Amino acid sequence: QEPVTVLGQIGCDSNGKLNAKSVILEGDREYSAGGQVPLDLSELQEYSLFPGQVVIVEGTNSTGKCLVVSKLYESGGAFLAFQHGNDGFPSADTEPRLVLVACGPYTTSDSIAYDPLSDLVDVIVRDRPHVCVLFGPFLDAKHEEVENCRLLGSFSDIFKLCLKTIIEGTRSAGSQLVFVPSQRDVHHDYVYPQPPFSYAELPKEDKPRVHFVSDPCTLEIHGTVFGLTSTDLLFHMGAEEISSSPGISDRFTRILKHVLTQRSYYPLYPPAEGLNLDHESFCAHAALPVTPHVLVVPSELRYFVKDVLGCLCVNPGRLTKGQVGGTYGRLWVQPPEADAPHRNPCVSAQVIRI
């Protein structure tokens, strides 16, 4: 029998977790009427699959009941091009710029006092980064004081106090501030993609340097394209991925490669339990418009800095870990030169303990 080449989405044949014996390929409604076929992966030496992954499969289906896969490709087989635009925070200056990235919680688990946040503000004032990207949660829905309703003010009031501490505390540094919401921000909308924060009390003098963006978000900072998301896609996808990959044993690298080649900030489908997916806005706001130079993916998993397909991927960790301080990230970026447009503008990256 002649092999056939088909395009479809990876799924599971049951309600359980995906495994090598439960993989199916599902077609779209327009061309395949949602048809499904089980996949036999026994002839593949290497694969990495997860529910929702769009793939191209080559194989034979001699019985009409199962497709024996001989070759498997990521959909498209390539990632998007890098891009150098002129929006965000462009600059004609070719000097390296410091970008600080930090992810909440900004309180320890045994206190609602924002002492770790105060320490971070001191770091910002000391180092004077050009841009600070701050990911939620700013008031963590998982904090014991929140879960037991022992707060002395409303969720919204405490969040505004937190913002005021950051904005006023860093005013002398003059840093641009970028706030990215989190699904764990107890006062905000529990939906993905997640809209930006609203803060009507923002002082007029601070408006030019304070920016509220959505989760996820693609942002250009001085010629460097940043991909930002506070959703723990590493944890979500790591729990669902199956692999036989002698070439790439690093699970983080495999997952990040999937994000770039699938061209989506959240390619997992169905989404992880507890993530409220807005299907109407997902395609418009969760797709990767370009391959970013830097992809920031905060996670509960161990912090790292990795080069994946030419994209610098950073998990800065969380600013607090239980009752102790955690980590944050520092990136030095330099706009690409005209004679080397494909060089990654990130000069150096560090993950530092607070």
Short mmCIF file of C-alpha atoms in Angstrom, two decimals:
data_model
loop_
_atom_site.label_atom_id
_atom_site.label_comp_id
_atom_site.label_asym_id
_atom_site.label_seq_id
_atom_site.Cartn_x
_atom_site.Cartn_y
_atom_site.Cartn_z
CA GLN A 1 0.00 0.00 0.00
CA GLU A 2 1.18 3.50 -0.83
CA PRO A 3 1.83 5.74 2.19
CA VAL A 4 -0.42 8.76 2.67
CA THR A 5 0.36 12.18 4.14
CA VAL A 6 -2.28 13.78 6.33
CA LEU A 7 -2.61 16.88 8.51
CA GLY A 8 -4.44 16.88 11.83
CA GLN A 9 -4.49 17.57 15.54
CA ILE A 10 -3.22 15.16 18.19
CA GLY A 11 -5.83 13.93 20.65
CA CYS A 12 -6.50 11.17 23.16
CA ASP A 13 -8.97 8.33 22.57
CA SER A 14 -10.28 8.50 26.13
CA ASN A 15 -10.71 10.85 29.08
CA GLY A 16 -7.43 9.71 30.60
CA LYS A 17 -3.90 11.00 30.02
CA LEU A 18 -2.29 10.70 26.62
CA ASN A 19 0.00 7.68 26.15
CA ALA A 20 1.63 5.93 23.20
CA LYS A 21 -1.35 3.57 22.81
CA SER A 22 -4.12 6.20 23.03
CA VAL A 23 -2.96 8.73 20.40
CA ILE A 24 -5.46 9.70 17.71
CA LEU A 25 -5.26 12.16 14.82
CA GLU A 26 -8.32 14.34 14.35
CA GLY A 27 -9.17 16.25 11.20
CA ASP A 28 -10.92 19.61 11.02
CA ARG A 29 -14.64 19.98 10.44
CA GLU A 30 -14.39 21.72 7.08
CA TYR A 31 -12.36 19.12 5.20
CA SER A 32 -12.55 15.98 7.35
CA ALA A 33 -15.89 16.33 9.14
CA GLY A 34 -13.95 15.92 12.40
CA GLY A 35 -12.89 12.40 11.47
CA GLN A 36 -10.48 10.54 13.76
CA VAL A 37 -7.96 7.75 13.22
CA PRO A 38 -5.82 5.96 15.85
CA LEU A 39 -2.05 6.27 15.38
CA ASP A 40 0.45 3.43 15.72
CA LEU A 41 3.77 5.00 16.80
CA SER A 42 5.76 1.74 17.03
CA GLU A 43 7.85 2.50 13.91
CA LEU A 44 8.92 5.96 15.15
CA GLN A 45 12.24 6.14 16.94
CA GLU A 46 11.65 9.69 18.10
CA TYR A 47 8.53 11.73 18.85
CA SER A 48 7.17 14.33 21.23
CA LEU A 49 3.41 14.73 21.32
CA PHE A 50 0.76 16.52 23.36
CA PRO A 51 -3.03 17.05 23.01
CA GLY A 52 -3.81 19.91 20.63
CA GLN A 53 -0.57 19.64 18.68
CA VAL A 54 -1.01 20.17 14.94
CA VAL A 55 1.16 17.70 12.99
CA ILE A 56 1.72 16.26 9.53
CA VAL A 57 1.84 12.46 9.51
CA GLU A 58 3.01 10.06 6.82
CA GLY A 59 2.07 6.40 7.07
CA THR A 60 -0.09 3.49 5.89
CA ASN A 61 -3.58 2.43 6.91
CA SER A 62 -3.90 -1.07 5.45
CA THR A 63 -6.76 -2.15 7.74
CA GLY A 64 -8.72 1.09 7.61
CA LYS A 65 -8.69 1.17 11.40
CA CYS A 66 -5.23 2.44 12.35
CA LEU A 67 -2.58 4.63 10.70
CA VAL A 68 0.92 3.18 11.11
CA VAL A 69 3.13 6.26 11.27
CA SER A 70 6.48 6.23 9.45
CA LYS A 71 7.22 9.97 9.57
CA LEU A 72 5.93 12.83 11.73
CA TYR A 73 6.41 16.56 11.28
CA GLU A 74 5.40 19.61 13.23
CA SER A 75 2.79 21.55 11.25
CA GLY A 76 4.61 23.83 8.83
CA GLY A 77 7.95 22.32 9.79
CA ALA A 78 9.35 25.76 10.64
CA PHE A 79 8.88 28.67 12.98
CA LEU A 80 7.96 32.24 12.19
CA ALA A 81 10.54 34.78 11.08
CA PHE A 82 12.13 37.20 13.49
CA GLN A 83 11.00 40.77 13.04
CA HIS A 84 12.38 44.18 13.84
CA GLY A 85 9.60 46.74 14.08
CA ASN A 86 9.28 50.27 15.38
CA ASP A 87 6.60 50.03 18.06
CA GLY A 88 6.82 49.36 21.79
CA PHE A 89 9.91 51.10 23.19
CA PRO A 90 12.08 51.75 20.09
CA SER A 91 15.37 53.60 20.31
CA ALA A 92 18.05 54.80 17.94
CA ASP A 93 20.57 54.34 20.74
CA THR A 94 22.78 51.28 20.18
CA GLU A 95 23.93 51.04 23.80
CA PRO A 96 22.83 47.87 25.68
CA ARG A 97 19.73 48.36 27.82
CA LEU A 98 18.89 46.55 31.04
CA VAL A 99 15.52 44.79 31.27
CA LEU A 100 14.42 43.37 34.62
CA VAL A 101 11.76 40.61 34.75
CA ALA A 102 10.07 39.39 37.92
CA CYS A 103 7.05 37.23 38.67
CA GLY A 104 4.80 37.13 41.73
CA PRO A 105 3.81 36.24 44.35
CA TYR A 106 5.37 39.32 45.91
CA THR A 107 4.58 38.21 49.47
CA THR A 108 5.74 35.19 51.40
CA SER A 109 3.18 32.49 52.16
CA ASP A 110 3.07 33.29 55.89
CA SER A 111 2.53 37.06 55.60
CA ILE A 112 0.57 39.56 53.53
CA ALA A 113 3.30 42.19 54.04
CA TYR A 114 5.00 43.05 50.75
CA ASP A 115 8.55 42.87 52.10
CA PRO A 116 9.95 40.93 49.10
CA LEU A 117 8.35 43.52 46.81
CA SER A 118 10.06 46.29 48.77
CA ASP A 119 13.37 44.49 48.27
CA LEU A 120 12.68 44.33 44.52
CA VAL A 121 11.86 48.05 44.43
CA ASP A 122 15.22 48.71 46.13
CA VAL A 123 16.92 46.65 43.39
CA ILE A 124 15.14 48.70 40.70
CA VAL A 125 16.19 51.98 42.30
CA ARG A 126 19.76 50.73 42.64
CA ASP A 127 20.20 49.20 39.15
CA ARG A 128 17.95 51.64 37.24
CA PRO A 129 16.82 49.19 34.52
CA HIS A 130 15.34 50.81 31.44
CA VAL A 131 12.33 48.47 31.51
CA CYS A 132 10.83 46.35 34.30
CA VAL A 133 8.42 43.60 33.28
CA LEU A 134 6.40 42.55 36.32
CA PHE A 135 4.17 39.48 36.12
CA GLY A 136 1.32 38.71 38.50
CA PRO A 137 0.01 37.51 40.82
CA PHE A 138 0.18 40.76 42.75
CA LEU A 139 -2.45 39.53 45.21
CA ASP A 140 -2.28 35.75 45.03
CA ALA A 141 -5.55 33.79 45.04
CA LYS A 142 -3.61 30.86 46.58
CA HIS A 143 -2.35 32.86 49.57
CA GLU A 144 -3.58 31.55 52.91
CA GLU A 145 -4.80 34.98 54.04
CA VAL A 146 -6.85 35.30 50.84
CA GLU A 147 -8.28 31.78 50.94
CA ASN A 148 -9.34 32.22 54.59
CA CYS A 149 -10.75 35.75 54.05
CA ARG A 150 -8.52 37.35 56.69
CA LEU A 151 -7.63 40.48 54.75
CA LEU A 152 -8.40 43.89 56.26
CA GLY A 153 -9.34 45.45 52.91
CA SER A 154 -10.94 44.53 49.62
CA PHE A 155 -8.96 42.63 46.98
CA SER A 156 -9.06 45.67 44.70
CA ASP A 157 -7.83 48.08 47.39
CA ILE A 158 -4.88 45.87 48.32
CA PHE A 159 -3.95 45.45 44.66
CA LYS A 160 -4.03 49.22 44.16
CA LEU A 161 -1.84 49.68 47.22
CA CYS A 162 0.63 47.20 45.73
CA LEU A 163 0.69 49.10 42.42
CA LYS A 164 1.15 52.39 44.25
CA THR A 165 4.13 50.95 46.13
CA ILE A 166 5.80 49.90 42.88
CA ILE A 167 5.03 53.02 40.84
CA GLU A 168 5.93 55.58 43.49
CA GLY A 169 8.89 53.57 44.77
CA THR A 170 10.52 53.37 41.33
CA ARG A 171 9.79 56.93 40.24
CA SER A 172 13.33 58.08 40.99
CA ALA A 173 14.75 55.30 38.79
CA GLY A 174 12.66 56.44 35.81
CA SER A 175 12.17 52.84 34.63
CA GLN A 176 9.42 51.92 32.21
CA LEU A 177 7.04 49.56 34.03
CA VAL A 178 5.13 46.78 32.25
CA PHE A 179 2.46 44.95 34.26
CA VAL A 180 1.31 41.52 33.06
CA PRO A 181 -1.75 39.99 34.81
CA SER A 182 -1.97 36.41 36.08
CA GLN A 183 -4.74 33.84 36.41
CA ARG A 184 -3.91 33.87 40.14
CA ASP A 185 -4.62 37.61 40.57
CA VAL A 186 -7.63 37.27 42.83
CA HIS A 187 -9.19 40.63 41.92
CA HIS A 188 -8.88 40.21 38.14
CA ASP A 189 -10.70 38.30 35.35
CA TYR A 190 -10.16 34.53 35.41
CA VAL A 191 -10.03 34.07 31.65
CA TYR A 192 -7.39 33.26 29.02
CA PRO A 193 -6.35 35.33 27.11
CA GLN A 194 -6.50 37.77 30.01
CA PRO A 195 -7.19 41.50 29.56
CA PRO A 196 -4.85 44.15 31.01
CA PHE A 197 -5.30 45.62 34.46
CA SER A 198 -7.21 48.87 34.77
CA TYR A 199 -5.94 51.51 37.19
CA ALA A 200 -7.87 54.78 36.96
CA GLU A 201 -5.90 56.26 39.88
CA LEU A 202 -2.62 56.27 37.93
CA PRO A 203 -1.02 59.71 38.43
CA LYS A 204 -0.72 61.79 35.26
CA GLU A 205 3.04 62.16 35.70
CA ASP A 206 3.49 58.37 35.64
CA LYS A 207 1.32 57.57 32.61
CA PRO A 208 4.15 57.80 30.05
CA ARG A 209 6.17 55.11 31.84
CA VAL A 210 3.49 52.70 33.13
CA HIS A 211 2.05 50.14 30.73
CA PHE A 212 -0.67 47.55 31.38
CA VAL A 213 -0.64 44.68 28.88
CA SER A 214 -2.59 41.47 28.38
CA ASP A 215 -1.57 37.87 29.05
CA PRO A 216 -0.11 36.81 26.67
CA CYS A 217 1.58 39.78 25.04
CA THR A 218 4.18 40.44 22.32
CA LEU A 219 6.15 43.61 22.98
CA GLU A 220 9.13 45.28 21.35
CA ILE A 221 11.73 46.83 23.63
CA HIS A 222 14.50 48.72 21.80
CA GLY A 223 14.54 46.51 18.74
CA THR A 224 14.14 43.31 20.77
CA VAL A 225 10.83 41.46 20.46
CA PHE A 226 9.69 39.99 23.79
CA GLY A 227 7.04 37.28 24.13
CA LEU A 228 5.44 37.51 27.59
CA THR A 229 3.03 35.17 29.36
CA SER A 230 2.32 34.61 33.05
CA THR A 231 0.40 31.37 32.43
CA ASP A 232 2.48 28.37 33.54
CA LEU A 233 2.53 26.66 30.14
CA LEU A 234 5.67 24.67 31.07
CA PHE A 235 3.83 23.02 33.95
CA HIS A 236 0.62 22.50 31.97
CA MET A 237 2.30 21.04 28.88
CA GLY A 238 4.85 19.05 30.86
CA ALA A 239 2.01 17.19 32.56
CA GLU A 240 0.48 16.15 29.21
CA GLU A 241 3.44 15.61 26.87
CA ILE A 242 4.61 12.11 25.92
CA SER A 243 7.96 11.59 24.25
CA SER A 244 10.54 9.21 22.94
CA SER A 245 13.32 11.65 22.20
CA PRO A 246 16.87 10.33 22.44
CA GLY A 247 18.10 13.50 20.73
CA ILE A 248 16.47 16.05 23.05
CA SER A 249 16.28 14.72 26.59
CA ASP A 250 15.57 18.15 28.08
CA ARG A 251 11.81 18.41 28.60
CA PHE A 252 11.87 22.23 28.85
CA THR A 253 13.61 22.53 25.48
CA ARG A 254 11.09 20.19 23.85
CA ILE A 255 8.12 22.14 25.21
CA LEU A 256 9.55 25.53 24.27
CA LYS A 257 10.31 24.25 20.77
CA HIS A 258 6.65 23.22 20.50
CA VAL A 259 5.51 26.72 21.50
CA LEU A 260 7.65 28.30 18.78
CA THR A 261 6.82 25.82 16.00
CA GLN A 262 3.11 25.64 16.84
CA ARG A 263 3.12 29.46 16.79
CA SER A 264 0.98 29.75 19.89
CA TYR A 265 1.50 30.93 23.46
CA TYR A 266 -0.75 28.06 24.58
CA PRO A 267 -0.89 25.16 22.06
CA LEU A 268 -2.31 22.66 24.58
CA TYR A 269 -5.91 21.58 23.92
CA PRO A 270 -7.99 20.79 25.88
CA PRO A 271 -6.45 23.34 28.25
CA ALA A 272 -5.32 22.43 31.76
CA GLU A 273 -8.05 22.06 34.35
CA GLY A 274 -8.88 25.43 35.88
CA LEU A 275 -7.86 27.50 32.84
CA ASN A 276 -10.94 29.24 31.46
CA LEU A 277 -10.28 29.50 27.74
CA ASP A 278 -12.08 32.22 25.77
CA HIS A 279 -12.32 30.56 22.36
CA GLU A 280 -13.53 33.71 20.61
CA SER A 281 -10.45 35.76 21.51
CA PHE A 282 -7.92 32.91 21.66
CA CYS A 283 -6.87 32.96 17.98
CA ALA A 284 -6.58 36.74 17.91
CA HIS A 285 -4.65 37.19 21.16
CA ALA A 286 -2.81 33.91 21.92
CA ALA A 287 -1.09 33.35 18.57
CA LEU A 288 2.58 34.21 18.13
CA PRO A 289 2.64 36.99 15.48
CA VAL A 290 6.42 36.57 15.07
CA THR A 291 9.11 34.48 16.69
CA PRO A 292 10.27 36.63 19.62
CA HIS A 293 13.92 37.24 20.32
CA VAL A 294 13.17 36.65 24.02
CA LEU A 295 10.37 34.48 25.42
CA VAL A 296 9.68 34.96 29.14
CA VAL A 297 7.75 32.03 30.65
CA PRO A 298 7.56 32.23 34.47
CA SER A 299 6.84 28.85 36.04
CA GLU A 300 6.70 26.93 39.29
CA LEU A 301 9.36 24.70 37.77
CA ARG A 302 13.07 25.43 38.16
CA TYR A 303 14.37 28.70 36.70
CA PHE A 304 16.52 28.60 33.55
CA VAL A 305 17.92 30.50 30.57
CA LYS A 306 17.93 28.54 27.28
CA ASP A 307 18.51 29.19 23.59
CA VAL A 308 15.78 27.41 21.62
CA LEU A 309 15.78 27.78 17.82
CA GLY A 310 17.57 31.12 18.18
CA CYS A 311 15.04 32.45 20.71
CA LEU A 312 16.28 33.14 24.22
CA CYS A 313 13.81 31.50 26.62
CA VAL A 314 13.83 32.62 30.25
CA ASN A 315 12.03 31.30 33.30
CA PRO A 316 12.96 33.84 35.99
CA GLY A 317 11.26 31.78 38.70
CA ARG A 318 9.04 33.47 41.27
CA LEU A 319 10.04 36.29 43.59
CA THR A 320 8.99 34.25 46.60
CA LYS A 321 9.04 30.51 47.26
CA GLY A 322 6.84 29.73 50.24
CA GLN A 323 8.28 31.55 53.24
CA VAL A 324 11.58 32.52 51.62
CA GLY A 325 12.77 34.77 48.82
CA GLY A 326 12.97 33.48 45.26
CA THR A 327 14.51 34.78 42.05
CA TYR A 328 14.15 37.38 39.29
CA GLY A 329 15.80 37.89 35.90
CA ARG A 330 18.11 40.51 34.36
CA LEU A 331 18.56 40.83 30.59
CA TRP A 332 20.92 43.11 28.69
CA VAL A 333 19.59 43.81 25.18
CA GLN A 334 21.23 45.67 22.31
CA PRO A 335 19.39 46.60 19.10
CA PRO A 336 20.52 44.41 16.18
CA GLU A 337 22.98 45.91 13.74
CA ALA A 338 22.04 46.50 10.12
CA ASP A 339 24.65 44.02 8.87
CA ALA A 340 23.49 41.29 11.30
CA PRO A 341 19.68 41.54 11.44
CA HIS A 342 19.23 37.91 12.55
CA ARG A 343 21.56 38.12 15.53
CA ASN A 344 19.69 37.81 18.80
CA PRO A 345 19.79 41.26 20.45
CA CYS A 346 20.04 39.78 23.94
CA VAL A 347 23.64 40.27 25.05
CA SER A 348 23.39 38.47 28.39
CA ALA A 349 20.82 36.99 30.76
CA GLN A 350 20.94 36.15 34.46
CA VAL A 351 18.61 34.69 37.05
CA ILE A 352 19.37 36.24 40.44
CA ARG A 353 18.21 35.40 43.94
CA ILE A 354 16.39 38.24 45.70
#
